[in-house]
PDB file of C-alpha atoms and ligand atoms in Angstrom:
ATOM      1  CA  MET P   1       0.000   0.000   0.000  1.00  0.00           C
ATOM      2  CA  THR P   2       1.533   3.336  -1.044  1.00  0.00           C
ATOM      3  CA  GLN P   3       1.636   6.016   1.577  1.00  0.00           C
ATOM      4  CA  ALA P   4       1.276   9.797   1.264  1.00  0.00           C
ATOM      5  CA  LYS P   5       2.951  12.018   3.824  1.00  0.00           C
ATOM      6  CA  ILE P   6       1.335  11.415   7.210  1.00  0.00           C
ATOM      7  CA  THR P   7       1.481  14.060   9.952  1.00  0.00           C
ATOM      8  CA  LEU P   8       0.234  13.528  13.492  1.00  0.00           C
ATOM      9  CA  HIS P   9      -0.495  16.655  15.545  1.00  0.00           C
ATOM     10  CA  GLY P  10      -0.500  15.911  19.264  1.00  0.00           C
ATOM     11  CA  THR P  11       1.511  15.935  22.454  1.00  0.00           C
ATOM     12  CA  ALA P  12       3.701  13.266  23.997  1.00  0.00           C
ATOM     13  CA  LEU P  13       1.593  13.114  27.185  1.00  0.00           C
ATOM     14  CA  SER P  14      -1.805  12.917  25.485  1.00  0.00           C
ATOM     15  CA  GLY P  15      -3.371   9.468  25.742  1.00  0.00           C
ATOM     16  CA  HIS P  16      -5.633  10.304  22.789  1.00  0.00           C
ATOM     17  CA  THR P  17      -2.532  10.986  20.686  1.00  0.00           C
ATOM     18  CA  HIS P  18      -0.749   7.934  22.105  1.00  0.00           C
ATOM     19  CA  ARG P  19      -3.401   5.497  20.859  1.00  0.00           C
ATOM     20  CA  VAL P  20      -2.950   6.849  17.309  1.00  0.00           C
ATOM     21  CA  GLU P  21       0.824   6.719  17.567  1.00  0.00           C
ATOM     22  CA  LEU P  22       0.601   3.078  18.676  1.00  0.00           C
ATOM     23  CA  LEU P  23      -1.445   2.135  15.598  1.00  0.00           C
ATOM     24  CA  LEU P  24       0.836   4.069  13.222  1.00  0.00           C
ATOM     25  CA  ARG P  25       3.753   2.120  14.692  1.00  0.00           C
ATOM     26  CA  ALA P  26       1.847  -1.188  14.553  1.00  0.00           C
ATOM     27  CA  LEU P  27       1.124  -0.633  10.859  1.00  0.00           C
ATOM     28  CA  GLY P  28       4.723   0.395  10.145  1.00  0.00           C
ATOM     29  CA  LEU P  29       3.628   3.767   8.736  1.00  0.00           C
ATOM     30  CA  ASP P  30       6.125   6.639   8.566  1.00  0.00           C
ATOM     31  CA  PHE P  31       4.830   9.840  10.053  1.00  0.00           C
ATOM     32  CA  ASP P  32       5.933  13.268  11.223  1.00  0.00           C
ATOM     33  CA  PHE P  33       4.963  14.221  14.757  1.00  0.00           C
ATOM     34  CA  VAL P  34       4.049  17.902  15.164  1.00  0.00           C
ATOM     35  CA  PRO P  35       3.723  19.054  18.798  1.00  0.00           C
ATOM     36  CA  ALA P  36       0.451  20.889  19.461  1.00  0.00           C
ATOM     37  CA  PRO P  37       0.492  22.198  23.043  1.00  0.00           C
ATOM     38  CA  ALA P  38      -2.370  24.371  24.372  1.00  0.00           C
ATOM     39  CA  ASP P  39      -1.186  27.661  22.807  1.00  0.00           C
ATOM     40  CA  VAL P  40      -0.920  26.015  19.363  1.00  0.00           C
ATOM     41  CA  ARG P  41      -4.369  24.439  19.773  1.00  0.00           C
ATOM     42  CA  ARG P  42      -5.821  27.920  20.379  1.00  0.00           C
ATOM     43  CA  SER P  43      -4.275  29.315  17.172  1.00  0.00           C
ATOM     44  CA  GLU P  44      -6.277  30.130  14.066  1.00  0.00           C
ATOM     45  CA  ALA P  45      -4.081  27.800  11.996  1.00  0.00           C
ATOM     46  CA  PHE P  46      -4.835  24.844  14.278  1.00  0.00           C
ATOM     47  CA  ARG P  47      -8.564  25.673  14.413  1.00  0.00           C
ATOM     48  CA  LYS P  48      -8.582  25.222  10.629  1.00  0.00           C
ATOM     49  CA  LEU P  49      -7.405  21.639  11.193  1.00  0.00           C
ATOM     50  CA  ASN P  50      -9.873  20.992  14.021  1.00  0.00           C
ATOM     51  CA  PRO P  51     -12.420  23.679  14.951  1.00  0.00           C
ATOM     52  CA  LEU P  52     -12.849  21.913  18.319  1.00  0.00           C
ATOM     53  CA  GLY P  53      -9.220  22.752  19.111  1.00  0.00           C
ATOM     54  CA  GLN P  54      -8.418  19.202  20.189  1.00  0.00           C
ATOM     55  CA  ILE P  55      -5.600  16.797  19.504  1.00  0.00           C
ATOM     56  CA  PRO P  56      -4.963  14.428  17.878  1.00  0.00           C
ATOM     57  CA  VAL P  57      -5.325  15.527  14.285  1.00  0.00           C
ATOM     58  CA  LEU P  58      -4.036  13.363  11.451  1.00  0.00           C
ATOM     59  CA  GLN P  59      -3.121  14.615   8.007  1.00  0.00           C
ATOM     60  CA  ASP P  60      -2.676  12.002   5.317  1.00  0.00           C
ATOM     61  CA  GLY P  61      -2.095  13.607   1.930  1.00  0.00           C
ATOM     62  CA  ASP P  62      -5.194  15.751   1.305  1.00  0.00           C
ATOM     63  CA  LEU P  63      -7.128  14.301   4.248  1.00  0.00           C
ATOM     64  CA  THR P  64      -7.341  16.121   7.579  1.00  0.00           C
ATOM     65  CA  LEU P  65      -9.028  14.055  10.283  1.00  0.00           C
ATOM     66  CA  ALA P  66      -9.667  14.790  13.963  1.00  0.00           C
ATOM     67  CA  ASP P  67     -10.791  12.469  16.767  1.00  0.00           C
ATOM     68  CA  SER P  68      -8.565   9.656  17.953  1.00  0.00           C
ATOM     69  CA  ASN P  69     -11.055   6.831  17.462  1.00  0.00           C
ATOM     70  CA  ALA P  70     -12.059   8.073  14.002  1.00  0.00           C
ATOM     71  CA  ILE P  71      -8.368   8.162  13.102  1.00  0.00           C
ATOM     72  CA  LEU P  72      -7.885   4.589  14.351  1.00  0.00           C
ATOM     73  CA  VAL P  73     -10.777   3.393  12.176  1.00  0.00           C
ATOM     74  CA  TYR P  74      -9.457   5.298   9.155  1.00  0.00           C
ATOM     75  CA  LEU P  75      -5.910   3.957   9.469  1.00  0.00           C
ATOM     76  CA  ALA P  76      -7.042   0.354   9.958  1.00  0.00           C
ATOM     77  CA  LYS P  77      -9.455   0.491   6.991  1.00  0.00           C
ATOM     78  CA  ARG P  78      -7.024   2.367   4.749  1.00  0.00           C
ATOM     79  CA  TYR P  79      -3.776   0.574   5.492  1.00  0.00           C
ATOM     80  CA  ALA P  80      -4.661  -2.811   7.017  1.00  0.00           C
ATOM     81  CA  PRO P  81      -8.180  -3.767   5.827  1.00  0.00           C
ATOM     82  CA  GLU P  82      -7.550  -7.504   6.144  1.00  0.00           C
ATOM     83  CA  SER P  83      -5.942  -7.295   9.584  1.00  0.00           C
ATOM     84  CA  ASP P  84      -7.443  -8.103  12.981  1.00  0.00           C
ATOM     85  CA  TRP P  85      -7.293  -4.447  14.103  1.00  0.00           C
ATOM     86  CA  LEU P  86     -10.873  -3.870  12.901  1.00  0.00           C
ATOM     87  CA  PRO P  87     -12.413  -7.278  12.217  1.00  0.00           C
ATOM     88  CA  HIS P  88     -14.932  -7.952   9.419  1.00  0.00           C
ATOM     89  CA  ASP P  89     -16.979 -10.359  11.530  1.00  0.00           C
ATOM     90  CA  PRO P  90     -20.141  -8.479  12.602  1.00  0.00           C
ATOM     91  CA  ILE P  91     -19.998  -9.514  16.251  1.00  0.00           C
ATOM     92  CA  ALA P  92     -16.266  -8.862  16.608  1.00  0.00           C
ATOM     93  CA  ALA P  93     -16.666  -5.479  14.844  1.00  0.00           C
ATOM     94  CA  ALA P  94     -19.504  -4.587  17.222  1.00  0.00           C
ATOM     95  CA  GLN P  95     -17.371  -5.570  20.218  1.00  0.00           C
ATOM     96  CA  VAL P  96     -14.581  -3.296  18.972  1.00  0.00           C
ATOM     97  CA  GLN P  97     -17.081  -0.451  18.559  1.00  0.00           C
ATOM     98  CA  ARG P  98     -18.413  -1.034  22.046  1.00  0.00           C
ATOM     99  CA  TRP P  99     -14.927  -0.503  23.485  1.00  0.00           C
ATOM    100  CA  LEU P 100     -14.297   2.529  21.296  1.00  0.00           C
ATOM    101  CA  SER P 101     -17.461   3.988  22.830  1.00  0.00           C
ATOM    102  CA  ILE P 102     -16.244   3.080  26.314  1.00  0.00           C
ATOM    103  CA  ALA P 103     -12.890   4.732  25.502  1.00  0.00           C
ATOM    104  CA  ALA P 104     -14.712   7.942  24.556  1.00  0.00           C
ATOM    105  CA  GLY P 105     -17.156   7.571  27.462  1.00  0.00           C
ATOM    106  CA  GLU P 106     -16.178   5.982  30.753  1.00  0.00           C
ATOM    107  CA  VAL P 107     -12.406   5.904  30.104  1.00  0.00           C
ATOM    108  CA  MET P 108     -12.408   9.598  29.146  1.00  0.00           C
ATOM    109  CA  HIS P 109     -14.754  10.776  31.905  1.00  0.00           C
ATOM    110  CA  GLY P 110     -13.127   8.569  34.564  1.00  0.00           C
ATOM    111  CA  PRO P 111      -9.361   7.910  34.507  1.00  0.00           C
ATOM    112  CA  ALA P 112      -8.510  10.416  31.754  1.00  0.00           C
ATOM    113  CA  ILE P 113     -10.276  13.366  33.395  1.00  0.00           C
ATOM    114  CA  ALA P 114      -8.876  12.388  36.833  1.00  0.00           C
ATOM    115  CA  ARG P 115      -5.337  12.473  35.343  1.00  0.00           C
ATOM    116  CA  MET P 116      -5.999  15.799  33.578  1.00  0.00           C
ATOM    117  CA  ILE P 117      -7.167  17.332  36.861  1.00  0.00           C
ATOM    118  CA  ALA P 118      -4.213  15.948  38.862  1.00  0.00           C
ATOM    119  CA  GLN P 119      -1.473  16.503  36.297  1.00  0.00           C
ATOM    120  CA  PHE P 120      -2.513  19.406  34.101  1.00  0.00           C
ATOM    121  CA  LYS P 121      -4.708  21.628  36.331  1.00  0.00           C
ATOM    122  CA  TYR P 122      -7.761  20.811  34.193  1.00  0.00           C
ATOM    123  CA  GLU P 123     -10.918  22.226  35.732  1.00  0.00           C
ATOM    124  CA  ASP P 124     -13.470  19.488  36.239  1.00  0.00           C
ATOM    125  CA  ASP P 125     -15.125  17.498  38.993  1.00  0.00           C
ATOM    126  CA  PRO P 126     -12.657  15.025  40.561  1.00  0.00           C
ATOM    127  CA  VAL P 127     -15.406  13.265  42.530  1.00  0.00           C
ATOM    128  CA  ARG P 128     -17.360  12.534  39.370  1.00  0.00           C
ATOM    129  CA  ALA P 129     -14.218  11.286  37.605  1.00  0.00           C
ATOM    130  CA  GLU P 130     -13.479   8.983  40.540  1.00  0.00           C
ATOM    131  CA  ARG P 131     -17.052   7.709  40.526  1.00  0.00           C
ATOM    132  CA  VAL P 132     -16.941   6.935  36.791  1.00  0.00           C
ATOM    133  CA  ALA P 133     -13.600   5.127  37.209  1.00  0.00           C
ATOM    134  CA  ALA P 134     -15.000   3.167  40.148  1.00  0.00           C
ATOM    135  CA  ARG P 135     -17.742   1.837  37.880  1.00  0.00           C
ATOM    136  CA  LEU P 136     -15.480   1.216  34.883  1.00  0.00           C
ATOM    137  CA  LEU P 137     -12.587  -0.647  36.483  1.00  0.00           C
ATOM    138  CA  PRO P 138     -14.532  -3.473  38.214  1.00  0.00           C
ATOM    139  CA  PHE P 139     -16.417  -3.954  34.937  1.00  0.00           C
ATOM    140  CA  MET P 140     -13.125  -4.191  33.005  1.00  0.00           C
ATOM    141  CA  GLU P 141     -11.717  -6.522  35.666  1.00  0.00           C
ATOM    142  CA  GLU P 142     -14.619  -8.927  35.299  1.00  0.00           C
ATOM    143  CA  HIS P 143     -14.557  -8.703  31.514  1.00  0.00           C
ATOM    144  CA  LEU P 144     -10.816  -9.376  31.301  1.00  0.00           C
ATOM    145  CA  THR P 145     -10.832 -12.279  33.734  1.00  0.00           C
ATOM    146  CA  GLY P 146     -10.142 -15.256  31.464  1.00  0.00           C
ATOM    147  CA  ARG P 147      -9.656 -13.044  28.397  1.00  0.00           C
ATOM    148  CA  SER P 148      -6.453 -11.789  26.784  1.00  0.00           C
ATOM    149  CA  PHE P 149      -7.755  -8.696  25.013  1.00  0.00           C
ATOM    150  CA  LEU P 150     -10.894  -6.568  25.159  1.00  0.00           C
ATOM    151  CA  ALA P 151     -12.869  -7.343  22.007  1.00  0.00           C
ATOM    152  CA  THR P 152     -11.460 -10.576  20.567  1.00  0.00           C
ATOM    153  CA  GLU P 153      -8.642 -12.993  21.343  1.00  0.00           C
ATOM    154  CA  HIS P 154      -6.315 -10.721  19.325  1.00  0.00           C
ATOM    155  CA  PRO P 155      -5.367  -7.129  20.000  1.00  0.00           C
ATOM    156  CA  THR P 156      -7.749  -4.753  18.185  1.00  0.00           C
ATOM    157  CA  LEU P 157      -8.408  -1.020  18.033  1.00  0.00           C
ATOM    158  CA  ALA P 158     -10.348  -1.528  21.277  1.00  0.00           C
ATOM    159  CA  ASP P 159      -7.149  -2.293  23.209  1.00  0.00           C
ATOM    160  CA  LEU P 160      -5.250   0.663  21.739  1.00  0.00           C
ATOM    161  CA  ALA P 161      -8.137   3.050  22.441  1.00  0.00           C
ATOM    162  CA  CYS P 162      -8.540   1.988  26.073  1.00  0.00           C
ATOM    163  CA  TYR P 163      -4.911   1.313  27.017  1.00  0.00           C
ATOM    164  CA  SER P 164      -3.335   4.731  27.564  1.00  0.00           C
ATOM    165  CA  TYR P 165      -5.682   6.318  30.097  1.00  0.00           C
ATOM    166  CA  VAL P 166      -6.293   3.085  32.013  1.00  0.00           C
ATOM    167  CA  ALA P 167      -2.525   2.466  32.247  1.00  0.00           C
ATOM    168  CA  HIS P 168      -1.998   6.016  33.521  1.00  0.00           C
ATOM    169  CA  ALA P 169      -4.961   6.054  35.912  1.00  0.00           C
ATOM    170  CA  PRO P 170      -2.611   6.110  38.959  1.00  0.00           C
ATOM    171  CA  GLU P 171      -1.351   9.518  37.764  1.00  0.00           C
ATOM    172  CA  GLY P 172      -4.874  10.748  38.431  1.00  0.00           C
ATOM    173  CA  GLY P 173      -4.983   9.199  41.910  1.00  0.00           C
ATOM    174  CA  ILE P 174      -6.817   6.081  40.733  1.00  0.00           C
ATOM    175  CA  PRO P 175      -4.808   3.011  41.779  1.00  0.00           C
ATOM    176  CA  LEU P 176      -5.026  -0.256  39.823  1.00  0.00           C
ATOM    177  CA  ASP P 177      -3.895  -2.572  42.675  1.00  0.00           C
ATOM    178  CA  ALA P 178      -7.359  -4.099  43.070  1.00  0.00           C
ATOM    179  CA  TYR P 179      -7.556  -5.028  39.375  1.00  0.00           C
ATOM    180  CA  PRO P 180      -5.072  -7.844  38.543  1.00  0.00           C
ATOM    181  CA  ALA P 181      -6.784  -8.855  35.287  1.00  0.00           C
ATOM    182  CA  VAL P 182      -6.701  -5.239  34.096  1.00  0.00           C
ATOM    183  CA  ARG P 183      -3.003  -5.007  34.998  1.00  0.00           C
ATOM    184  CA  ALA P 184      -2.268  -8.289  33.176  1.00  0.00           C
ATOM    185  CA  TRP P 185      -4.045  -6.916  30.081  1.00  0.00           C
ATOM    186  CA  LEU P 186      -1.966  -3.716  30.268  1.00  0.00           C
ATOM    187  CA  ARG P 187       1.219  -5.848  30.368  1.00  0.00           C
ATOM    188  CA  ARG P 188      -0.005  -7.782  27.299  1.00  0.00           C
ATOM    189  CA  VAL P 189      -0.488  -4.533  25.361  1.00  0.00           C
ATOM    190  CA  GLU P 190       2.934  -3.329  26.503  1.00  0.00           C
ATOM    191  CA  ALA P 191       4.494  -6.596  25.255  1.00  0.00           C
ATOM    192  CA  LEU P 192       3.309  -5.968  21.669  1.00  0.00           C
ATOM    193  CA  PRO P 193       6.398  -5.432  19.478  1.00  0.00           C
ATOM    194  CA  PHE P 194       5.516  -1.894  18.348  1.00  0.00           C
ATOM    195  CA  PHE P 195       4.662  -0.623  21.839  1.00  0.00           C
ATOM    196  CA  LYS P 196       6.113   2.670  23.016  1.00  0.00           C
ATOM    197  CA  PRO P 197       5.206   4.102  26.438  1.00  0.00           C
ATOM    198  CA  ILE P 198       3.935   7.574  27.270  1.00  0.00           C
ATOM    199  CA  PRO P 199       6.736   9.507  29.058  1.00  0.00           C
ATOM    200  CA  PRO P 200       6.465   9.894  32.856  1.00  0.00           C
ATOM    201  CA  SER P 201       3.899  12.402  34.082  1.00  0.00           C
ATOM    202  CA  PRO P 202       4.908  15.820  35.449  1.00  0.00           C
ATOM    203  CA  ILE P 203       3.753  14.995  39.002  1.00  0.00           C
ATOM    204  CA  PRO P 204       4.961  11.655  40.407  1.00  0.00           C
ATOM    205  CA  VAL P 205       2.346   9.112  41.480  1.00  0.00           C
ATOM    206  CA  LYS P 206       1.826   9.013  45.274  1.00  0.00           C
ATOM    207  CA  SER P 207       2.376   5.507  46.692  1.00  0.00           C
TER     208      SER P 207
HETATM  209  N1  LIG G 301     -12.859  12.990  21.200  1.00  0.00           N
HETATM  210  C1  LIG G 301     -11.528  13.507  21.060  1.00  0.00           C
HETATM  211  C2  LIG G 301     -11.034  14.041  22.395  1.00  0.00           C
HETATM  212  C3  LIG G 301      -9.616  14.550  22.296  1.00  0.00           C
HETATM  213  C4  LIG G 301      -9.193  15.362  23.501  1.00  0.00           C
HETATM  214  O1  LIG G 301      -9.952  15.575  24.461  1.00  0.00           O
HETATM  215  N2  LIG G 301      -7.958  15.831  23.441  1.00  0.00           N
HETATM  216  C5  LIG G 301      -7.448  16.686  24.484  1.00  0.00           C
HETATM  217  C6  LIG G 301      -5.972  16.383  24.781  1.00  0.00           C
HETATM  218  S1  LIG G 301      -5.697  14.739  25.306  1.00  0.00           S
HETATM  219  C7  LIG G 301      -7.510  18.111  24.008  1.00  0.00           C
HETATM  220  O2  LIG G 301      -7.102  18.414  22.908  1.00  0.00           O
HETATM  221  N3  LIG G 301      -8.050  18.979  24.854  1.00  0.00           N
HETATM  222  C8  LIG G 301      -8.129  20.378  24.569  1.00  0.00           C
HETATM  223  C9  LIG G 301      -9.536  20.878  24.605  1.00  0.00           C
HETATM  224  O3  LIG G 301     -10.469  20.067  24.717  1.00  0.00           O
HETATM  225  O4  LIG G 301      -9.688  22.085  24.511  1.00  0.00           O
HETATM  226  C10 LIG G 301     -10.597  12.422  20.543  1.00  0.00           C
HETATM  227  O5  LIG G 301     -10.844  11.233  20.795  1.00  0.00           O
HETATM  228  O6  LIG G 301      -9.632  12.744  19.830  1.00  0.00           O
END
């Protein structure tokens, strides 16, 4: 498959950007990484790429695409249509979509928001974030007990979409000690050959 120039706008500490970077690496696609910290995201030039002012944004030739999960779907369909990343089987595809929704829902409003509040002075309700995480993590623990990956027996977009903010939940004051199956799943994602971690957070995790 021929490849146009791919550019990923994001930041190194953004879990939304990280999930896209993981898939680009998994697919062996060359890309330029363009840092887009808060001041860049507020600029007129960036708002032309994404009027919502959010990262990540992917440019692939003439295409400009925002939203991490939309980008995952695009890359899998465009560059690896026969792979397991986004299965053809209707039930498996629906399971992947379910976890993409959970990534944009409970994972975002629980562990991701808790980390943004603790690490980046984001203004939101920490109690609500904790409550969402407290509902999500036992559910993930039960789901992953006896399973290797979230949607199928292979890693899929579901695992990439959910990994980053669950792995970094402790940086938001949400420990994972009570969730051994979740931690084992995180280690399985980290053992994938293309894996690259998010750098350490600005504020160390309290033990
Ligand atoms: N639904 C979006 C959410 C992306 C998102 O919230 N990105 C954060 C950084 S991790 C951001 O750009 N926040 C700035 C803002 O919302 O103004 C996605 O999945 O890409």
